[in-house]
């Protein structure tokens, strides 16, 4: 009988630190499926990986799987039911995709593979990212304990703004695409937290619109499902982060956005008001106040004095004369609003 040529495994199982380091030293692009032991690797994407392997070959494109419980470096991914795919090149993290989104995975593989080919052939600089789930320390922010309290503090030396990927975009599975566009536009995502907002939080957040007919609809929508809350920063020497984020979002009304800025996020992912996919702070003062409400542990390098006024102006869907309250007011409102309807 003729001997069969040994088949190269599609995905290498990385179960030890030594194997992890060996994987990082691979030439080209490596896509790692980080999974939980109770559910196993993500099977729906195997056919995509097979297709890409046949098309590209095994020299510069590698696939691996790693159980989060087996490696200390993946500790912060433990217990998460959503598949996570980490893209490594030259031993550095270059992209992250969350969820079994085959079209997005294929797009990311092709883009990152072409980028790595240019790095290897032309000596171009490799664009490295930092995923908050893996990094204990970051040049832009740090987690510290507040005088022995259990609450984490997040601080930043850069100008920051709040971004919210709203429930309408999340429920339609657009979170990863929007995050990728944010990163491609040159933003640093200092933190990315999935959270279902409470009615008390949103009534305070949008209280400047309490007199409008659409107020109850807006509050109900923002509490209808998970949102993604992001703290964004920009590289030094580039456009102001608040202005840059508002430009990427586009006009508040998706219909106007499609007419005036068709490449904006609201044009691409919004449908109609208030389902316009994303929220952003109106100005730097607005950003500080919104971050103080939704991320009470966030610390700027130059804090606003406690006596600083909280009123500010905002546009369109965000509304004028917005007044945010303290986190303590959120708790009080939650106790007092039993009779409120959404």
Short mmCIF file of C-alpha atoms in Angstrom, two decimals:
data_model
loop_
_atom_site.label_atom_id
_atom_site.label_comp_id
_atom_site.label_asym_id
_atom_site.label_seq_id
_atom_site.Cartn_x
_atom_site.Cartn_y
_atom_site.Cartn_z
CA UNK A 1 0.00 0.00 0.00
CA UNK A 2 1.24 3.46 -0.82
CA UNK A 3 1.81 5.75 2.12
CA UNK A 4 -0.42 8.76 2.46
CA UNK A 5 1.10 12.19 2.84
CA UNK A 6 0.57 13.47 6.37
CA UNK A 7 -2.16 16.09 6.40
CA UNK A 8 -1.41 19.42 8.06
CA UNK A 9 -3.93 20.18 10.80
CA UNK A 10 -6.16 23.14 10.01
CA UNK A 11 -6.05 24.53 13.54
CA UNK A 12 -3.22 23.98 15.99
CA UNK A 13 -4.43 23.54 19.56
CA UNK A 14 -2.41 25.82 21.84
CA UNK A 15 -2.61 24.42 25.36
CA UNK A 16 0.62 25.57 27.05
CA UNK A 17 2.63 28.78 27.40
CA UNK A 18 5.43 27.23 25.36
CA UNK A 19 3.06 26.48 22.50
CA UNK A 20 1.63 29.99 22.77
CA UNK A 21 5.09 31.53 22.41
CA UNK A 22 5.87 29.18 19.53
CA UNK A 23 2.65 30.26 17.84
CA UNK A 24 3.56 33.95 18.23
CA UNK A 25 6.86 33.33 16.47
CA UNK A 26 5.16 32.01 13.32
CA UNK A 27 5.85 33.96 10.15
CA UNK A 28 2.79 35.61 8.64
CA UNK A 29 -0.70 35.94 10.14
CA UNK A 30 -2.14 33.66 12.82
CA UNK A 31 -5.84 33.63 13.69
CA UNK A 32 -6.55 32.27 17.18
CA UNK A 33 -10.01 31.04 18.16
CA UNK A 34 -10.24 31.66 21.94
CA UNK A 35 -12.90 29.33 23.34
CA UNK A 36 -14.37 28.07 26.62
CA UNK A 37 -13.91 24.44 27.63
CA UNK A 38 -17.64 23.87 28.05
CA UNK A 39 -18.47 24.88 24.46
CA UNK A 40 -15.32 24.09 22.49
CA UNK A 41 -13.90 25.85 19.41
CA UNK A 42 -16.24 27.72 17.07
CA UNK A 43 -17.38 25.14 14.50
CA UNK A 44 -19.37 27.46 12.17
CA UNK A 45 -16.18 29.15 10.96
CA UNK A 46 -14.22 25.97 10.16
CA UNK A 47 -15.45 25.89 6.56
CA UNK A 48 -14.29 29.49 6.10
CA UNK A 49 -10.86 28.64 7.49
CA UNK A 50 -10.63 25.63 5.18
CA UNK A 51 -11.55 27.80 2.20
CA UNK A 52 -8.94 30.41 3.12
CA UNK A 53 -6.27 27.76 3.68
CA UNK A 54 -6.87 26.29 0.21
CA UNK A 55 -6.90 29.72 -1.38
CA UNK A 56 -3.88 31.23 0.40
CA UNK A 57 -1.83 28.20 1.40
CA UNK A 58 -0.18 27.39 4.74
CA UNK A 59 2.98 29.51 4.45
CA UNK A 60 1.71 32.89 5.68
CA UNK A 61 -1.73 32.07 7.09
CA UNK A 62 -2.10 29.97 10.21
CA UNK A 63 -5.07 29.00 12.37
CA UNK A 64 -5.00 28.04 16.03
CA UNK A 65 -7.39 27.43 18.89
CA UNK A 66 -6.79 28.04 22.58
CA UNK A 67 -8.93 27.30 25.61
CA UNK A 68 -9.12 30.39 27.81
CA UNK A 69 -8.81 28.35 31.03
CA UNK A 70 -5.52 26.79 29.94
CA UNK A 71 -3.45 29.97 29.48
CA UNK A 72 -2.87 32.78 31.94
CA UNK A 73 -2.55 35.28 29.08
CA UNK A 74 -6.20 34.57 28.20
CA UNK A 75 -7.50 34.83 31.76
CA UNK A 76 -9.77 37.79 31.04
CA UNK A 77 -11.53 35.89 28.28
CA UNK A 78 -12.71 33.20 30.67
CA UNK A 79 -16.43 32.70 31.09
CA UNK A 80 -17.38 34.62 27.93
CA UNK A 81 -19.86 32.81 25.72
CA UNK A 82 -19.14 34.94 22.63
CA UNK A 83 -16.39 33.54 20.36
CA UNK A 84 -13.30 35.72 20.18
CA UNK A 85 -10.75 35.64 17.37
CA UNK A 86 -7.33 37.20 17.94
CA UNK A 87 -5.11 38.07 14.97
CA UNK A 88 -1.35 37.98 15.54
CA UNK A 89 1.51 38.99 13.24
CA UNK A 90 5.14 39.27 14.24
CA UNK A 91 4.19 38.27 17.77
CA UNK A 92 1.89 41.32 18.08
CA UNK A 93 -1.89 41.65 18.24
CA UNK A 94 -3.13 43.36 15.07
CA UNK A 95 -6.90 42.75 15.11
CA UNK A 96 -9.76 41.30 17.16
CA UNK A 97 -13.12 39.98 15.97
CA UNK A 98 -15.82 39.01 18.45
CA UNK A 99 -18.65 36.74 17.39
CA UNK A 100 -18.95 34.08 14.70
CA UNK A 101 -19.33 36.64 11.93
CA UNK A 102 -17.96 34.84 8.87
CA UNK A 103 -18.07 37.81 6.44
CA UNK A 104 -16.26 40.03 8.94
CA UNK A 105 -13.72 37.31 9.70
CA UNK A 106 -12.96 36.79 6.01
CA UNK A 107 -12.64 40.54 5.45
CA UNK A 108 -10.30 40.89 8.43
CA UNK A 109 -8.18 37.91 7.37
CA UNK A 110 -7.72 39.29 3.86
CA UNK A 111 -6.93 42.81 5.05
CA UNK A 112 -4.49 41.74 7.76
CA UNK A 113 -2.79 39.21 5.50
CA UNK A 114 -2.21 41.86 2.82
CA UNK A 115 -0.92 44.26 5.47
CA UNK A 116 1.51 41.65 6.80
CA UNK A 117 2.73 40.84 3.29
CA UNK A 118 3.61 44.53 2.86
CA UNK A 119 5.40 44.50 6.20
CA UNK A 120 7.48 41.49 5.16
CA UNK A 121 8.13 42.59 1.58
CA UNK A 122 8.54 46.34 1.96
CA UNK A 123 9.51 46.77 5.58
CA UNK A 124 6.42 48.79 6.40
CA UNK A 125 5.50 49.45 10.00
CA UNK A 126 3.14 46.91 11.48
CA UNK A 127 -0.02 48.43 12.97
CA UNK A 128 -0.42 46.98 16.46
CA UNK A 129 -3.51 47.27 18.64
CA UNK A 130 -4.17 46.61 22.32
CA UNK A 131 -7.21 44.64 23.37
CA UNK A 132 -8.48 45.76 26.77
CA UNK A 133 -9.30 42.16 27.67
CA UNK A 134 -5.63 41.17 27.45
CA UNK A 135 -3.85 44.27 28.72
CA UNK A 136 -3.35 44.89 32.43
CA UNK A 137 -1.45 48.05 31.62
CA UNK A 138 -1.77 50.49 28.74
CA UNK A 139 0.06 53.69 27.97
CA UNK A 140 -3.32 55.41 27.66
CA UNK A 141 -5.09 54.11 30.73
CA UNK A 142 -4.50 52.17 33.93
CA UNK A 143 -6.58 50.25 36.44
CA UNK A 144 -5.93 51.12 40.06
CA UNK A 145 -7.60 50.36 43.37
CA UNK A 146 -9.20 53.34 45.04
CA UNK A 147 -7.90 53.37 48.62
CA UNK A 148 -8.57 49.68 49.01
CA UNK A 149 -12.04 49.82 47.47
CA UNK A 150 -13.04 47.11 45.01
CA UNK A 151 -14.07 49.56 42.28
CA UNK A 152 -11.59 49.88 39.41
CA UNK A 153 -10.47 53.32 38.39
CA UNK A 154 -9.66 54.09 34.77
CA UNK A 155 -7.44 57.05 33.99
CA UNK A 156 -6.20 58.66 30.78
CA UNK A 157 -3.51 61.17 29.91
CA UNK A 158 -5.17 61.80 26.54
CA UNK A 159 -8.34 63.66 25.63
CA UNK A 160 -11.22 61.19 25.60
CA UNK A 161 -14.85 60.99 24.57
CA UNK A 162 -17.77 58.65 25.11
CA UNK A 163 -19.12 56.50 22.29
CA UNK A 164 -22.20 54.29 22.56
CA UNK A 165 -23.13 51.62 20.06
CA UNK A 166 -26.87 51.63 20.59
CA UNK A 167 -29.18 48.61 21.02
CA UNK A 168 -30.50 48.82 17.44
CA UNK A 169 -27.00 48.30 16.02
CA UNK A 170 -26.12 45.63 18.60
CA UNK A 171 -29.26 43.56 18.01
CA UNK A 172 -28.59 43.56 14.25
CA UNK A 173 -25.08 42.18 14.81
CA UNK A 174 -23.23 45.31 13.66
CA UNK A 175 -21.06 45.85 16.77
CA UNK A 176 -17.89 44.27 15.40
CA UNK A 177 -18.16 46.08 12.06
CA UNK A 178 -18.60 49.42 13.81
CA UNK A 179 -15.69 48.74 16.16
CA UNK A 180 -13.50 47.82 13.20
CA UNK A 181 -14.41 51.08 11.45
CA UNK A 182 -13.62 53.01 14.64
CA UNK A 183 -10.19 51.41 14.84
CA UNK A 184 -9.55 51.91 11.13
CA UNK A 185 -10.36 55.61 11.57
CA UNK A 186 -7.45 55.93 13.99
CA UNK A 187 -9.20 55.83 17.36
CA UNK A 188 -7.80 54.07 20.41
CA UNK A 189 -10.50 52.15 22.28
CA UNK A 190 -9.49 52.48 25.91
CA UNK A 191 -12.39 50.39 27.15
CA UNK A 192 -15.32 48.56 25.59
CA UNK A 193 -18.08 47.44 27.92
CA UNK A 194 -21.32 45.74 26.98
CA UNK A 195 -24.08 46.94 29.27
CA UNK A 196 -27.87 47.09 29.32
CA UNK A 197 -28.70 50.58 30.47
CA UNK A 198 -31.23 51.14 33.25
CA UNK A 199 -34.24 53.38 32.90
CA UNK A 200 -32.90 55.58 35.72
CA UNK A 201 -29.60 56.10 33.92
CA UNK A 202 -31.23 56.99 30.63
CA UNK A 203 -33.78 59.35 32.17
CA UNK A 204 -30.91 61.28 33.71
CA UNK A 205 -28.74 60.97 30.62
CA UNK A 206 -31.47 62.41 28.38
CA UNK A 207 -33.30 64.57 30.92
CA UNK A 208 -32.66 67.64 28.77
CA UNK A 209 -35.20 66.10 26.36
CA UNK A 210 -37.82 65.25 28.99
CA UNK A 211 -40.29 67.73 27.50
CA UNK A 212 -40.15 66.26 24.00
CA UNK A 213 -42.75 63.90 22.57
CA UNK A 214 -40.03 61.39 21.67
CA UNK A 215 -38.50 61.27 25.17
CA UNK A 216 -40.25 58.07 26.34
CA UNK A 217 -39.49 56.34 23.03
CA UNK A 218 -35.82 57.29 23.30
CA UNK A 219 -35.50 56.09 26.89
CA UNK A 220 -37.31 52.85 26.09
CA UNK A 221 -35.06 52.21 23.10
CA UNK A 222 -31.84 52.80 25.03
CA UNK A 223 -33.01 50.33 27.72
CA UNK A 224 -34.35 47.75 25.26
CA UNK A 225 -31.18 45.67 25.04
CA UNK A 226 -27.40 45.69 25.39
CA UNK A 227 -25.35 48.68 24.27
CA UNK A 228 -21.58 48.88 23.90
CA UNK A 229 -20.04 51.75 25.88
CA UNK A 230 -16.63 52.83 24.61
CA UNK A 231 -14.08 55.34 25.82
CA UNK A 232 -12.22 56.68 22.78
CA UNK A 233 -8.94 58.54 22.46
CA UNK A 234 -6.81 59.66 19.52
CA UNK A 235 -3.12 59.56 18.74
CA UNK A 236 -1.23 62.72 19.68
CA UNK A 237 -1.04 65.39 16.99
CA UNK A 238 -4.25 64.39 15.24
CA UNK A 239 -7.72 65.90 15.14
CA UNK A 240 -9.55 66.52 18.42
CA UNK A 241 -11.11 63.22 19.51
CA UNK A 242 -14.59 64.65 20.12
CA UNK A 243 -14.74 66.35 16.72
CA UNK A 244 -13.26 63.32 14.97
CA UNK A 245 -15.81 60.98 16.52
CA UNK A 246 -18.74 63.24 15.66
CA UNK A 247 -17.48 63.43 12.08
CA UNK A 248 -17.29 59.65 11.83
CA UNK A 249 -20.80 59.30 13.28
CA UNK A 250 -22.36 61.83 10.88
CA UNK A 251 -25.61 63.79 11.29
CA UNK A 252 -28.00 62.57 13.99
CA UNK A 253 -30.82 61.75 11.56
CA UNK A 254 -29.85 58.72 9.44
CA UNK A 255 -31.83 60.09 6.48
CA UNK A 256 -29.83 63.32 6.59
CA UNK A 257 -26.63 61.35 7.11
CA UNK A 258 -27.24 59.25 3.99
CA UNK A 259 -27.80 62.39 1.99
CA UNK A 260 -24.95 64.52 3.36
CA UNK A 261 -22.36 62.01 4.66
CA UNK A 262 -23.07 58.61 3.11
CA UNK A 263 -19.85 57.11 4.48
CA UNK A 264 -20.69 57.99 8.09
CA UNK A 265 -21.69 55.36 10.65
CA UNK A 266 -25.22 56.69 11.05
CA UNK A 267 -25.72 56.64 7.30
CA UNK A 268 -24.56 53.03 7.08
CA UNK A 269 -26.07 51.56 10.24
CA UNK A 270 -28.89 53.88 11.33
CA UNK A 271 -32.46 53.52 10.09
CA UNK A 272 -34.54 56.37 11.53
CA UNK A 273 -34.67 58.42 14.70
CA UNK A 274 -33.99 57.38 17.42
CA UNK A 275 -32.48 54.25 15.85
CA UNK A 276 -29.34 55.99 14.61
CA UNK A 277 -26.85 53.29 15.73
CA UNK A 278 -24.36 55.39 17.71
CA UNK A 279 -24.09 58.20 20.24
CA UNK A 280 -21.25 60.62 20.84
CA UNK A 281 -20.51 63.46 23.21
CA UNK A 282 -21.10 66.92 21.79
CA UNK A 283 -17.95 68.58 23.17
CA UNK A 284 -15.16 67.94 25.68
CA UNK A 285 -17.23 69.19 28.62
CA UNK A 286 -20.10 66.98 27.54
CA UNK A 287 -17.69 64.02 27.32
CA UNK A 288 -16.48 64.57 30.88
CA UNK A 289 -20.00 64.71 32.26
CA UNK A 290 -21.25 61.69 30.33
CA UNK A 291 -18.20 59.66 31.33
CA UNK A 292 -18.70 60.70 34.95
CA UNK A 293 -22.25 59.37 34.81
CA UNK A 294 -21.63 56.09 33.01
CA UNK A 295 -18.03 55.45 34.14
CA UNK A 296 -17.90 57.00 37.63
CA UNK A 297 -14.39 55.62 38.20
CA UNK A 298 -12.92 57.32 35.12
CA UNK A 299 -10.13 59.78 35.94
CA UNK A 300 -8.80 62.47 33.60
CA UNK A 301 -5.27 63.81 33.98
CA UNK A 302 -6.79 67.21 34.81
CA UNK A 303 -10.03 66.63 36.68
CA UNK A 304 -12.93 69.05 36.52
CA UNK A 305 -13.33 70.72 39.94
CA UNK A 306 -16.24 69.31 41.89
CA UNK A 307 -17.89 72.73 41.89
CA UNK A 308 -17.85 72.99 38.10
CA UNK A 309 -21.30 73.58 36.54
CA UNK A 310 -22.83 70.65 34.75
CA UNK A 311 -24.99 72.40 32.14
CA UNK A 312 -23.97 72.26 28.50
CA UNK A 313 -25.28 72.50 25.01
CA UNK A 314 -25.80 69.60 22.64
CA UNK A 315 -27.21 69.13 19.15
CA UNK A 316 -30.02 67.28 17.41
CA UNK A 317 -30.80 63.92 19.02
CA UNK A 318 -28.58 64.75 22.00
CA UNK A 319 -30.55 67.94 22.56
CA UNK A 320 -29.83 71.39 24.03
CA UNK A 321 -28.95 72.36 27.59
CA UNK A 322 -28.17 68.85 28.70
CA UNK A 323 -27.68 68.50 32.47
CA UNK A 324 -26.14 65.33 33.84
CA UNK A 325 -26.36 64.25 37.47
CA UNK A 326 -23.97 62.34 39.66
CA UNK A 327 -23.96 58.53 39.95
CA UNK A 328 -25.57 58.96 43.38
CA UNK A 329 -28.49 60.73 41.69
CA UNK A 330 -28.95 57.69 39.47
CA UNK A 331 -29.50 55.49 42.50
CA UNK A 332 -31.91 58.02 44.02
CA UNK A 333 -33.84 58.30 40.76
CA UNK A 334 -34.10 54.52 40.56
CA UNK A 335 -35.73 54.48 43.99
CA UNK A 336 -38.10 57.33 43.19
CA UNK A 337 -39.28 56.43 39.71
CA UNK A 338 -41.47 53.45 40.46
CA UNK A 339 -44.44 55.25 38.96
CA UNK A 340 -42.58 56.23 35.78
CA UNK A 341 -43.47 54.51 32.53
CA UNK A 342 -41.19 53.83 29.58
#
